[in-house]
Amino acid sequence: MRIENRQRLVVGNWKLNGNLAENAALLGACANAEVRVARTLGVCSPYPYLSQLQSVLANTPVQYGSQDVSRFPKGAYTGEVSAGMVAEFGCQLAIVGHSERRALFGDSDEVVGEKFLRAQQVGLTPVLCVGETLSEREAGMTEVVVARQVGAVIKIAGVAALAGAVVAYEPVWAIGTGKTASPVQAQEVHAFLRTYVAKHAVEISSKLPILYGGSVKKANAAELFGQPDIDGGLIGGASLVADEFLGIWQAL
Ligand code: PGA
């Protein structure tokens, strides 16, 4: 049974896309999106655009933020951007542990845990991404992998930290591939994650928003979001197209 007091969200993850002119059109559409009760629309952009997000979205219900933060608060770390800097732009959200960061930039479970903590320390809501690769799924390791990924964050930040967080289950084989997990496949892992967190803290688990990500489109969103443990979506490619993104928002 769906628990209705859980926050429901659709969050866009622009990845390495955007420019000032295209962003302006997309953000304008988001700012004018229908306001919906107990539902949150969010946008996570590359760092240089955070001030643009702030100027368009700050006085709207749309939340916004970054796609990562540094594990360090400040210092001699060339090229890094701290959670505190992100928060200065009025952001509410920070994605951490996206599979592209884990696979391409070496973010280990421990580094993701540290980033999660940094985001939370400055008042951002971490959107913690977890998910298995195709070979891990085929080897029957899905639950082991996602439990390890969430477990590392619980170890570093403590289970109470999940009370102010969002989890996104994103099977790596479904990201940007056009292959969506079926609603049943996704629901199975979402239910597993909720049960796993419940072993540490039942109350926190029942209120934890768990988003699905991986080739969500306007056409498949409603069925995914209708599953009892799917509380919304983290949207990559489709978040760059206003009509698609707002169609997904309507399906929430
Ligand atoms: P996708 O990406 O929607 O393009 O599959 C989702 C994500 O990586 O967050």
mmCIF file of C-alpha atoms and ligand atoms in Angstrom:
data_model
loop_
_atom_site.group_PDB
_atom_site.id
_atom_site.type_symbol
_atom_site.label_atom_id
_atom_site.label_comp_id
_atom_site.label_asym_id
_atom_site.label_seq_id
_atom_site.Cartn_x
_atom_site.Cartn_y
_atom_site.Cartn_z
ATOM 1 C CA MET A 1 0.000 0.000 0.000
ATOM 2 C CA ARG A 2 1.258 3.442 -0.884
ATOM 3 C CA ILE A 3 2.088 5.684 2.043
ATOM 4 C CA GLU A 4 0.634 9.042 1.086
ATOM 5 C CA ASN A 5 2.707 11.234 3.360
ATOM 6 C CA ARG A 6 5.905 10.393 1.512
ATOM 7 C CA GLN A 7 7.329 13.224 -0.583
ATOM 8 C CA ARG A 8 7.007 12.638 -4.333
ATOM 9 C CA LEU A 9 9.505 14.209 -6.722
ATOM 10 C CA VAL A 10 10.513 14.468 -10.351
ATOM 11 C CA VAL A 11 14.103 15.714 -10.644
ATOM 12 C CA GLY A 12 15.919 16.518 -13.881
ATOM 13 C CA ASN A 13 19.607 15.631 -14.224
ATOM 14 C CA TRP A 14 20.984 17.640 -17.122
ATOM 15 C CA LYS A 15 24.386 15.910 -17.024
ATOM 16 C CA LEU A 16 26.947 17.654 -19.307
ATOM 17 C CA ASN A 17 24.339 19.491 -21.365
ATOM 18 C CA GLY A 18 22.988 23.000 -21.694
ATOM 19 C CA ASN A 19 23.925 26.511 -22.671
ATOM 20 C CA LEU A 20 22.589 29.838 -21.446
ATOM 21 C CA ALA A 21 20.069 30.272 -24.260
ATOM 22 C CA GLU A 22 18.617 26.751 -24.194
ATOM 23 C CA ASN A 23 18.568 26.705 -20.404
ATOM 24 C CA ALA A 24 16.528 29.915 -20.351
ATOM 25 C CA ALA A 25 13.749 28.317 -22.403
ATOM 26 C CA LEU A 26 13.756 25.094 -20.400
ATOM 27 C CA LEU A 27 13.859 26.849 -17.019
ATOM 28 C CA GLY A 28 11.086 29.206 -18.090
ATOM 29 C CA ALA A 29 8.895 26.189 -18.853
ATOM 30 C CA CYS A 30 9.757 24.631 -15.461
ATOM 31 C CA ALA A 31 9.025 27.882 -13.624
ATOM 32 C CA ASN A 32 5.583 27.945 -15.232
ATOM 33 C CA ALA A 33 4.825 24.274 -14.603
ATOM 34 C CA GLU A 34 1.601 23.503 -12.815
ATOM 35 C CA VAL A 35 2.029 23.577 -9.037
ATOM 36 C CA ARG A 36 0.925 20.209 -7.653
ATOM 37 C CA VAL A 37 0.043 19.342 -4.081
ATOM 38 C CA ALA A 38 2.655 17.294 -2.143
ATOM 39 C CA ARG A 39 4.793 16.962 -5.243
ATOM 40 C CA THR A 40 8.152 18.563 -5.976
ATOM 41 C CA LEU A 41 9.729 19.390 -9.312
ATOM 42 C CA GLY A 42 13.513 19.728 -9.327
ATOM 43 C CA VAL A 43 16.354 20.522 -11.729
ATOM 44 C CA CYS A 44 20.071 19.684 -11.303
ATOM 45 C CA SER A 45 22.385 21.498 -13.705
ATOM 46 C CA PRO A 46 26.121 21.829 -14.284
ATOM 47 C CA TYR A 47 27.725 24.136 -11.687
ATOM 48 C CA PRO A 48 28.233 27.216 -13.913
ATOM 49 C CA TYR A 49 24.483 27.491 -14.459
ATOM 50 C CA LEU A 50 23.482 27.539 -10.785
ATOM 51 C CA SER A 51 23.159 31.321 -10.780
ATOM 52 C CA GLN A 52 20.902 31.097 -13.830
ATOM 53 C CA LEU A 53 18.768 28.518 -12.034
ATOM 54 C CA GLN A 54 18.658 30.801 -9.004
ATOM 55 C CA SER A 55 17.530 33.810 -10.986
ATOM 56 C CA VAL A 56 14.708 31.919 -12.719
ATOM 57 C CA LEU A 57 13.607 29.465 -10.008
ATOM 58 C CA ALA A 58 14.346 31.087 -6.638
ATOM 59 C CA ASN A 59 10.843 32.473 -6.181
ATOM 60 C CA THR A 60 9.042 29.424 -7.524
ATOM 61 C CA PRO A 61 8.250 26.058 -5.891
ATOM 62 C CA VAL A 62 10.771 24.373 -8.231
ATOM 63 C CA GLN A 63 13.822 23.088 -6.344
ATOM 64 C CA TYR A 64 17.251 23.056 -7.922
ATOM 65 C CA GLY A 65 20.833 22.062 -7.325
ATOM 66 C CA SER A 66 24.001 20.385 -8.527
ATOM 67 C CA GLN A 67 24.872 16.952 -9.888
ATOM 68 C CA ASP A 68 27.722 16.352 -7.447
ATOM 69 C CA VAL A 69 29.670 18.085 -4.671
ATOM 70 C CA SER A 70 33.261 17.764 -3.519
ATOM 71 C CA ARG A 71 34.059 15.448 -0.641
ATOM 72 C CA PHE A 72 36.180 18.315 0.723
ATOM 73 C CA PRO A 73 34.800 21.512 2.309
ATOM 74 C CA LYS A 74 37.635 23.779 1.096
ATOM 75 C CA GLY A 75 41.338 23.907 0.336
ATOM 76 C CA ALA A 76 43.880 22.991 -2.308
ATOM 77 C CA TYR A 77 41.642 20.800 -4.502
ATOM 78 C CA THR A 78 41.873 22.306 -7.977
ATOM 79 C CA GLY A 79 38.718 21.930 -10.022
ATOM 80 C CA GLU A 80 36.498 20.896 -7.108
ATOM 81 C CA VAL A 81 33.257 22.629 -6.085
ATOM 82 C CA SER A 82 32.166 22.416 -2.445
ATOM 83 C CA ALA A 83 28.682 21.790 -1.119
ATOM 84 C CA GLY A 84 28.894 25.142 0.668
ATOM 85 C CA MET A 85 29.450 26.930 -2.652
ATOM 86 C CA VAL A 86 26.439 25.153 -4.169
ATOM 87 C CA ALA A 87 24.291 26.121 -1.177
ATOM 88 C CA GLU A 88 25.220 29.784 -1.650
ATOM 89 C CA PHE A 89 23.120 29.813 -4.831
ATOM 90 C CA GLY A 90 19.969 29.003 -2.865
ATOM 91 C CA CYS A 91 20.055 25.364 -3.939
ATOM 92 C CA GLN A 92 18.096 22.658 -2.152
ATOM 93 C CA LEU A 93 19.357 19.535 -3.954
ATOM 94 C CA ALA A 94 22.652 17.783 -4.704
ATOM 95 C CA ILE A 95 22.898 14.498 -6.567
ATOM 96 C CA VAL A 96 25.641 12.230 -5.182
ATOM 97 C CA GLY A 97 26.835 8.810 -6.318
ATOM 98 C CA HIS A 98 25.481 8.919 -9.844
ATOM 99 C CA SER A 99 26.665 5.817 -11.702
ATOM 100 C CA GLU A 100 28.543 7.999 -14.212
ATOM 101 C CA ARG A 101 30.551 9.486 -11.320
ATOM 102 C CA ARG A 102 31.142 6.031 -9.887
ATOM 103 C CA ALA A 103 32.153 4.426 -13.215
ATOM 104 C CA LEU A 104 34.001 7.260 -14.986
ATOM 105 C CA PHE A 105 35.424 9.356 -12.141
ATOM 106 C CA GLY A 106 36.198 6.727 -9.531
ATOM 107 C CA ASP A 107 33.701 7.711 -6.825
ATOM 108 C CA SER A 108 33.852 4.782 -4.387
ATOM 109 C CA ASP A 109 31.068 3.958 -1.928
ATOM 110 C CA GLU A 110 33.099 5.732 0.767
ATOM 111 C CA VAL A 111 33.637 8.872 -1.322
ATOM 112 C CA VAL A 112 29.915 8.954 -2.084
ATOM 113 C CA GLY A 113 29.230 8.694 1.666
ATOM 114 C CA GLU A 114 31.521 11.656 2.333
ATOM 115 C CA LYS A 115 29.859 13.710 -0.412
ATOM 116 C CA PHE A 116 26.447 12.849 1.012
ATOM 117 C CA LEU A 117 27.570 14.112 4.410
ATOM 118 C CA ARG A 118 29.042 17.329 2.979
ATOM 119 C CA ALA A 119 25.807 18.099 1.156
ATOM 120 C CA GLN A 120 23.719 17.513 4.236
ATOM 121 C CA GLN A 121 26.014 19.534 6.489
ATOM 122 C CA VAL A 122 25.193 22.675 4.499
ATOM 123 C CA GLY A 123 21.462 21.987 4.337
ATOM 124 C CA LEU A 124 21.211 20.443 0.883
ATOM 125 C CA THR A 125 19.057 17.359 0.329
ATOM 126 C CA PRO A 126 21.316 14.659 -1.101
ATOM 127 C CA VAL A 127 19.810 12.600 -3.916
ATOM 128 C CA LEU A 128 21.781 9.388 -3.431
ATOM 129 C CA CYS A 129 21.971 7.282 -6.598
ATOM 130 C CA VAL A 130 22.413 3.527 -6.407
ATOM 131 C CA GLY A 131 22.105 0.774 -8.991
ATOM 132 C CA GLU A 132 23.617 -2.342 -10.464
ATOM 133 C CA THR A 133 25.349 -2.916 -13.798
ATOM 134 C CA LEU A 134 24.006 -5.416 -16.311
ATOM 135 C CA SER A 135 26.614 -8.021 -15.373
ATOM 136 C CA GLU A 136 25.795 -7.584 -11.680
ATOM 137 C CA ARG A 137 22.087 -8.074 -12.426
ATOM 138 C CA GLU A 138 22.789 -11.150 -14.531
ATOM 139 C CA ALA A 139 24.913 -12.564 -11.706
ATOM 140 C CA GLY A 140 21.983 -12.106 -9.301
ATOM 141 C CA MET A 141 23.860 -9.409 -7.368
ATOM 142 C CA THR A 142 21.370 -6.524 -7.614
ATOM 143 C CA GLU A 143 20.327 -6.572 -3.964
ATOM 144 C CA VAL A 144 23.884 -7.067 -2.708
ATOM 145 C CA VAL A 145 25.093 -4.082 -4.748
ATOM 146 C CA VAL A 146 22.368 -1.603 -3.786
ATOM 147 C CA ALA A 147 22.541 -2.673 -0.120
ATOM 148 C CA ARG A 148 26.307 -2.128 -0.165
ATOM 149 C CA GLN A 149 25.886 1.328 -1.733
ATOM 150 C CA VAL A 150 23.237 2.483 0.758
ATOM 151 C CA GLY A 151 25.019 0.684 3.616
ATOM 152 C CA ALA A 152 28.202 2.691 3.000
ATOM 153 C CA VAL A 153 26.260 5.936 3.403
ATOM 154 C CA ILE A 154 24.562 4.693 6.575
ATOM 155 C CA LYS A 155 27.981 3.765 7.962
ATOM 156 C CA ILE A 156 29.459 7.190 7.250
ATOM 157 C CA ALA A 157 26.490 9.509 7.815
ATOM 158 C CA GLY A 158 24.343 7.397 10.178
ATOM 159 C CA VAL A 159 20.866 6.100 9.385
ATOM 160 C CA ALA A 160 19.224 9.237 10.814
ATOM 161 C CA ALA A 161 20.757 11.157 7.887
ATOM 162 C CA LEU A 162 18.405 9.343 5.520
ATOM 163 C CA ALA A 163 15.534 11.284 7.086
ATOM 164 C CA GLY A 164 16.707 14.315 5.117
ATOM 165 C CA ALA A 165 17.584 12.534 1.889
ATOM 166 C CA VAL A 166 16.212 11.069 -1.311
ATOM 167 C CA VAL A 167 17.404 7.779 -2.826
ATOM 168 C CA ALA A 168 17.331 7.162 -6.580
ATOM 169 C CA TYR A 169 17.455 3.602 -7.856
ATOM 170 C CA GLU A 170 19.032 3.765 -11.291
ATOM 171 C CA PRO A 171 19.941 0.421 -12.873
ATOM 172 C CA VAL A 172 23.072 1.240 -14.877
ATOM 173 C CA TRP A 173 21.850 -0.852 -17.815
ATOM 174 C CA ALA A 174 18.759 1.354 -18.119
ATOM 175 C CA ILE A 175 20.524 4.750 -18.106
ATOM 176 C CA GLY A 176 20.502 6.485 -21.470
ATOM 177 C CA THR A 177 19.957 3.154 -23.220
ATOM 178 C CA GLY A 178 16.238 3.363 -23.897
ATOM 179 C CA LYS A 179 15.882 0.142 -21.850
ATOM 180 C CA THR A 180 13.672 0.957 -18.902
ATOM 181 C CA ALA A 181 13.383 -1.472 -16.013
ATOM 182 C CA SER A 182 9.851 -2.808 -16.141
ATOM 183 C CA PRO A 183 7.627 -1.346 -13.424
ATOM 184 C CA VAL A 184 7.681 -4.746 -11.689
ATOM 185 C CA GLN A 185 11.490 -5.031 -11.890
ATOM 186 C CA ALA A 186 11.901 -1.522 -10.498
ATOM 187 C CA GLN A 187 9.295 -2.041 -7.761
ATOM 188 C CA GLU A 188 11.116 -5.192 -6.585
ATOM 189 C CA VAL A 189 14.337 -3.272 -5.978
ATOM 190 C CA HIS A 190 12.544 -0.267 -4.451
ATOM 191 C CA ALA A 191 10.747 -2.581 -2.012
ATOM 192 C CA PHE A 192 14.048 -4.284 -1.203
ATOM 193 C CA LEU A 193 15.708 -0.919 -0.511
ATOM 194 C CA ARG A 194 12.870 0.164 1.760
ATOM 195 C CA THR A 195 13.049 -3.106 3.694
ATOM 196 C CA TYR A 196 16.828 -2.778 3.943
ATOM 197 C CA VAL A 197 16.568 0.725 5.433
ATOM 198 C CA ALA A 198 13.715 -0.463 7.699
ATOM 199 C CA LYS A 199 16.119 -2.932 9.322
ATOM 200 C CA HIS A 200 17.999 0.137 10.578
ATOM 201 C CA ALA A 201 15.065 2.510 11.130
ATOM 202 C CA VAL A 202 11.438 1.683 10.289
ATOM 203 C CA GLU A 203 10.043 5.202 10.545
ATOM 204 C CA ILE A 204 12.740 6.697 8.315
ATOM 205 C CA SER A 205 12.285 3.945 5.765
ATOM 206 C CA SER A 206 8.532 4.477 5.456
ATOM 207 C CA LYS A 207 9.063 8.198 4.754
ATOM 208 C CA LEU A 208 12.121 7.858 2.467
ATOM 209 C CA PRO A 209 11.378 8.971 -1.113
ATOM 210 C CA ILE A 210 12.873 6.421 -3.519
ATOM 211 C CA LEU A 211 12.961 7.644 -7.118
ATOM 212 C CA TYR A 212 13.435 5.484 -10.200
ATOM 213 C CA GLY A 213 15.859 6.587 -12.917
ATOM 214 C CA GLY A 214 16.782 5.089 -16.266
ATOM 215 C CA SER A 215 15.125 5.993 -19.565
ATOM 216 C CA VAL A 216 11.997 7.463 -17.966
ATOM 217 C CA LYS A 217 9.837 9.173 -20.607
ATOM 218 C CA LYS A 218 6.427 10.774 -20.748
ATOM 219 C CA ALA A 219 5.164 7.506 -22.236
ATOM 220 C CA ASN A 220 6.319 5.160 -19.450
ATOM 221 C CA ALA A 221 6.298 7.445 -16.401
ATOM 222 C CA ALA A 222 2.751 6.871 -15.148
ATOM 223 C CA GLU A 223 3.143 3.112 -14.962
ATOM 224 C CA LEU A 224 6.449 3.388 -13.095
ATOM 225 C CA PHE A 225 5.134 6.044 -10.706
ATOM 226 C CA GLY A 226 2.058 3.902 -10.016
ATOM 227 C CA GLN A 227 4.155 1.286 -8.212
ATOM 228 C CA PRO A 228 3.737 1.373 -4.424
ATOM 229 C CA ASP A 229 7.399 2.030 -3.595
ATOM 230 C CA ILE A 230 8.283 4.321 -6.519
ATOM 231 C CA ASP A 231 7.971 7.911 -5.335
ATOM 232 C CA GLY A 232 8.978 9.675 -8.532
ATOM 233 C CA GLY A 233 11.842 9.832 -10.986
ATOM 234 C CA LEU A 234 15.347 11.088 -11.675
ATOM 235 C CA ILE A 235 15.278 12.042 -15.330
ATOM 236 C CA GLY A 236 18.281 12.383 -17.628
ATOM 237 C CA GLY A 237 17.733 12.739 -21.389
ATOM 238 C CA ALA A 238 14.028 13.531 -21.160
ATOM 239 C CA SER A 239 14.691 16.395 -18.718
ATOM 240 C CA LEU A 240 16.278 18.386 -21.568
ATOM 241 C CA VAL A 241 13.036 18.528 -23.548
ATOM 242 C CA ALA A 242 10.402 20.713 -21.898
ATOM 243 C CA ASP A 243 7.404 18.838 -23.273
ATOM 244 C CA GLU A 244 8.808 15.452 -22.165
ATOM 245 C CA PHE A 245 9.940 16.669 -18.769
ATOM 246 C CA LEU A 246 6.666 18.382 -17.952
ATOM 247 C CA GLY A 247 4.763 15.372 -19.288
ATOM 248 C CA ILE A 248 6.645 13.243 -16.749
ATOM 249 C CA TRP A 249 5.798 15.808 -14.062
ATOM 250 C CA GLN A 250 2.129 15.498 -14.958
ATOM 251 C CA ALA A 251 2.382 11.713 -14.627
ATOM 252 C CA LEU A 252 3.611 11.970 -11.031
HETATM 253 P P1 PGA B 1 18.298 8.794 -18.538
HETATM 254 O O1 PGA B 1 19.299 9.105 -17.317
HETATM 255 O O2 PGA B 1 16.941 9.267 -18.114
HETATM 256 O O3 PGA B 1 18.862 9.556 -19.714
HETATM 257 O O4 PGA B 1 18.333 7.301 -18.751
HETATM 258 C C1 PGA B 1 18.896 9.007 -15.988
HETATM 259 C C2 PGA B 1 20.044 9.379 -15.083
HETATM 260 O O5 PGA B 1 21.193 9.003 -15.393
HETATM 261 O O6 PGA B 1 19.867 10.066 -14.050
#
